[in-house]
Amino acid sequence: MATQITFDAERIIGRLGILEKANFNYAGGQAMKRLGFGLRQHHGLQMAGRFENPVAFTLASPRYEADGLQVRLYLNPDGPKGTAPATYIYPTDAGGGGGKPAYLTRFGRALSKLGVTSQFPIPNIGGRGVRTNAYGNMTPGQYQATLAGLKREDGTYISIPDNRRTSTRRTTLKPGIYQRRGRGLSRLFGYLPAPPTVRTTYDFGSITRRYADQQLPKLLREELSKVLRR
């Protein structure tokens, strides 16, 4: 999502006077701090309107760092309890073209490391036995319980297929992960042979530029006016 946006101060607010030029670095630095803060809030609101049931962690993911006449806007690169927003939002971004593959979750990477499968797991939302949270996603606890059950290999959770063993036994079950419940099985995940492509629903660069085009001239004028009134 790296995009560099450059502005010419005199082009957007007009010719600067001698006093304005003398004080521009300070006033411009203050304006950039306000711009960064505003962009952080603006992107959070845009995500709330464009993403389906976004969690609070996603809405709070925009970050900014102001340094003089520059401001760096980015998405949170850390995910202490899962995948970082910078990773899972990237496939939805229109920057660099659409049709990006969905990211492989921490759960998917764990399945591959365990040797169960290298296919792409998809939660069977709406399926019997699948627990969801307020956002309509599978609960973190069920991800953890599934992975733990597959590690135990006690038959409570089974994968079709399972690369850890060779089986000639035929089955009519669809590929995926199942939980045994009494005499029945609940399908918790399906498998795809490759990551699906994600529809681009966000344009980080364009949203940033439009907001900066609208707000930066006003912010610069306000900060220059504050300095000259002192």
Coordinates of C-alpha atoms in Angstrom, one line a residue:
M1 CA 0.0 0.0 0.0
A2 CA 3.0 2.3 -0.2
T3 CA 2.0 5.5 -1.9
Q4 CA 3.9 8.9 -1.9
I5 CA 1.8 12.0 -2.1
T6 CA 3.6 15.4 -2.5
F7 CA 2.0 18.9 -2.2
D8 CA 3.3 22.3 -3.3
A9 CA 2.3 24.7 -0.5
E10 CA 2.1 27.8 -2.7
R11 CA 0.0 26.0 -5.3
I12 CA -2.6 24.9 -2.8
I13 CA -2.8 28.0 -0.5
G14 CA -1.4 30.8 -2.7
R15 CA 1.9 32.8 -2.7
L16 CA 3.4 33.0 0.8
G17 CA 4.5 36.3 2.3
I18 CA 7.9 36.9 4.0
L19 CA 6.6 36.2 7.5
E20 CA 4.6 33.2 6.3
K21 CA 7.8 31.7 4.7
A22 CA 9.8 32.4 7.8
N23 CA 7.3 30.5 9.9
F24 CA 6.2 27.9 7.4
N25 CA 8.3 24.9 8.7
Y26 CA 6.7 25.2 12.2
A27 CA 3.2 25.9 10.9
G28 CA 3.5 23.2 8.3
G29 CA 4.7 20.7 10.9
Q30 CA 1.7 21.4 13.1
A31 CA -0.6 21.0 10.0
M32 CA 0.9 17.6 9.2
K33 CA 0.3 16.4 12.7
R34 CA -3.4 17.4 12.4
L35 CA -3.6 15.8 9.0
G36 CA -2.2 12.5 10.2
F37 CA -4.6 12.4 13.1
G38 CA -7.5 13.3 10.8
L39 CA -6.5 10.6 8.3
R40 CA -6.4 8.0 11.0
Q41 CA -9.9 8.8 12.1
H42 CA -11.1 9.1 8.5
H43 CA -9.8 5.7 7.4
G44 CA -11.5 4.1 10.5
L45 CA -14.8 5.6 9.4
Q46 CA -14.3 4.5 5.8
M47 CA -13.5 1.0 6.8
A48 CA -16.6 0.9 9.0
G49 CA -18.7 1.7 5.9
R50 CA -16.9 -0.4 3.3
F51 CA -16.0 -3.7 5.1
E52 CA -18.6 -6.2 6.2
N53 CA -18.8 -6.4 10.0
P54 CA -15.3 -5.1 10.7
V55 CA -13.9 -5.8 14.2
A56 CA -12.7 -3.0 16.4
F57 CA -9.1 -4.1 15.9
T58 CA -9.5 -3.4 12.2
L59 CA -11.1 0.0 12.6
A60 CA -8.3 1.0 15.0
S61 CA -5.6 -0.2 12.6
P62 CA -4.6 3.0 10.8
R63 CA -1.5 4.6 12.2
Y64 CA 0.5 7.8 11.5
E65 CA 3.9 9.3 12.3
A66 CA 4.4 13.0 11.7
D67 CA 8.0 14.2 11.2
G68 CA 8.4 17.9 10.2
L69 CA 6.7 18.5 6.8
Q70 CA 6.1 14.8 6.3
V71 CA 3.5 12.4 7.6
R72 CA 3.6 8.6 7.2
L73 CA 0.3 6.8 7.2
Y74 CA 0.2 3.0 7.5
L75 CA -1.8 0.1 8.9
N76 CA -0.9 -1.7 12.1
P77 CA 1.8 -4.3 11.2
D78 CA 1.3 -6.2 14.4
G79 CA -1.2 -8.9 15.3
P80 CA -0.5 -10.1 18.8
K81 CA -3.4 -12.5 18.8
G82 CA -3.6 -13.3 15.1
T83 CA -2.8 -11.9 11.7
A84 CA -1.9 -8.2 11.5
P85 CA -4.3 -5.8 9.8
A86 CA -1.6 -4.7 7.3
T87 CA -1.6 -8.3 6.1
Y88 CA -5.3 -9.2 6.0
I89 CA -6.5 -5.8 4.6
Y90 CA -3.9 -5.8 1.8
P91 CA -5.8 -8.2 -0.5
T92 CA -8.8 -5.9 -0.4
D93 CA -6.8 -2.8 -1.5
A94 CA -7.3 -1.6 -5.0
G95 CA -3.7 -0.3 -5.1
G96 CA -1.5 -2.3 -7.4
G97 CA -4.5 -3.9 -9.1
G98 CA -7.3 -6.2 -8.0
G99 CA -7.7 -9.9 -7.9
K100 CA -5.2 -10.5 -5.1
P101 CA -5.3 -13.9 -3.4
A102 CA -6.7 -14.1 0.2
Y103 CA -4.0 -14.2 2.9
L104 CA -3.3 -17.6 4.6
T105 CA -4.4 -17.2 8.3
R106 CA -2.3 -18.3 11.3
F107 CA -4.7 -21.3 11.5
G108 CA -3.9 -22.3 7.9
R109 CA -0.2 -21.9 8.5
A110 CA -0.5 -24.1 11.6
L111 CA -2.3 -26.8 9.7
S112 CA 0.5 -26.8 7.1
K113 CA 3.2 -26.9 9.8
L114 CA 1.5 -29.8 11.5
G115 CA 1.5 -31.7 8.2
V116 CA -2.3 -32.0 8.0
T117 CA -2.9 -30.1 4.7
S118 CA -1.4 -27.4 2.5
Q119 CA -4.9 -26.5 1.2
F120 CA -6.7 -23.3 2.1
P121 CA -9.2 -23.7 5.1
I122 CA -12.5 -21.9 5.0
P123 CA -14.7 -21.8 8.1
N124 CA -18.1 -23.4 7.4
I125 CA -20.1 -20.4 8.8
G126 CA -23.7 -21.4 9.4
G127 CA -22.8 -25.1 9.7
R128 CA -24.0 -27.2 12.6
G129 CA -21.5 -27.0 15.4
V130 CA -19.8 -23.8 14.2
R131 CA -19.6 -21.2 16.9
T132 CA -19.6 -17.5 15.8
N133 CA -19.0 -14.2 17.6
A134 CA -20.8 -10.9 17.4
Y135 CA -19.2 -10.2 14.0
G136 CA -20.3 -13.4 12.4
N137 CA -16.8 -15.0 12.5
M138 CA -15.8 -18.3 14.0
T139 CA -14.7 -17.8 17.6
P140 CA -11.0 -17.9 18.4
G141 CA -11.6 -20.6 20.9
Q142 CA -13.0 -22.9 18.2
Y143 CA -9.9 -22.4 16.1
Q144 CA -7.8 -23.3 19.0
A145 CA -9.9 -26.4 20.0
T146 CA -9.8 -27.7 16.4
L147 CA -6.1 -27.4 16.1
A148 CA -5.6 -29.0 19.5
G149 CA -7.9 -31.9 18.6
L150 CA -6.0 -32.5 15.3
K151 CA -2.7 -32.6 17.2
R152 CA -4.1 -35.2 19.6
E153 CA -5.2 -37.4 16.8
D154 CA -7.8 -39.1 19.0
G155 CA -10.6 -39.1 16.4
T156 CA -12.5 -36.2 17.9
Y157 CA -11.4 -33.9 15.0
I158 CA -10.6 -35.4 11.6
S159 CA -9.3 -33.9 8.4
I160 CA -10.3 -35.1 5.0
P161 CA -7.7 -35.6 3.6
D162 CA -4.9 -35.8 6.2
N163 CA -1.4 -35.7 4.8
R164 CA 0.0 -37.3 7.9
R165 CA -1.4 -40.7 6.9
T166 CA -2.0 -42.6 3.8
S167 CA -5.5 -44.1 3.5
T168 CA -7.1 -46.2 0.8
R169 CA -10.5 -46.0 2.5
R170 CA -13.1 -44.3 0.3
T171 CA -15.3 -41.6 1.7
T172 CA -18.2 -39.5 0.5
L173 CA -17.3 -36.7 2.9
K174 CA -16.3 -33.4 1.3
P175 CA -12.8 -32.2 1.9
G176 CA -12.4 -30.3 5.2
I177 CA -12.2 -30.6 9.0
Y178 CA -14.9 -32.4 10.9
Q179 CA -15.7 -32.7 14.6
R180 CA -17.2 -35.9 15.9
R181 CA -20.4 -35.5 17.9
G182 CA -21.8 -38.8 19.1
R183 CA -22.3 -40.9 16.0
G184 CA -22.3 -37.9 13.7
L185 CA -19.8 -35.4 12.2
S186 CA -20.0 -31.6 12.0
R187 CA -18.1 -30.0 9.2
L188 CA -16.2 -27.0 10.7
F189 CA -14.0 -26.1 7.7
G190 CA -14.0 -26.7 4.0
Y191 CA -10.8 -26.9 1.9
L192 CA -9.9 -25.0 -1.3
P193 CA -7.0 -26.2 -3.4
A194 CA -5.7 -22.6 -3.7
P195 CA -6.4 -19.2 -2.0
P196 CA -9.5 -17.5 -3.4
T197 CA -9.1 -14.1 -5.0
V198 CA -10.5 -11.2 -3.0
R199 CA -12.8 -8.5 -4.3
T200 CA -11.1 -5.1 -3.9
T201 CA -13.3 -3.0 -1.6
Y202 CA -10.8 -0.5 -0.4
D203 CA -8.4 2.0 -2.0
F204 CA -6.0 3.2 0.7
G205 CA -4.1 5.6 -1.6
S206 CA -7.1 7.3 -3.2
I207 CA -9.0 7.7 0.1
T208 CA -5.8 9.3 1.6
R209 CA -5.3 11.7 -1.4
R210 CA -8.9 12.9 -1.5
Y211 CA -8.9 13.6 2.2
A212 CA -5.5 15.4 2.1
D213 CA -6.7 17.4 -1.0
Q214 CA -9.7 18.6 1.0
Q215 CA -8.2 19.2 4.4
L216 CA -4.5 20.2 4.0
P217 CA -5.1 23.7 2.5
K218 CA -7.4 24.6 5.4
L219 CA -5.0 23.2 8.0
L220 CA -2.1 25.1 6.6
R221 CA -4.0 28.4 6.5
E222 CA -5.1 27.9 10.1
E223 CA -1.7 27.0 11.4
L224 CA 0.0 29.9 9.6
S225 CA -2.7 32.3 11.0
K226 CA -2.0 31.0 14.5
V227 CA 1.7 31.7 14.2
L228 CA 1.3 35.2 12.8
R229 CA -1.1 36.2 15.5
R230 CA 1.5 35.6 18.2

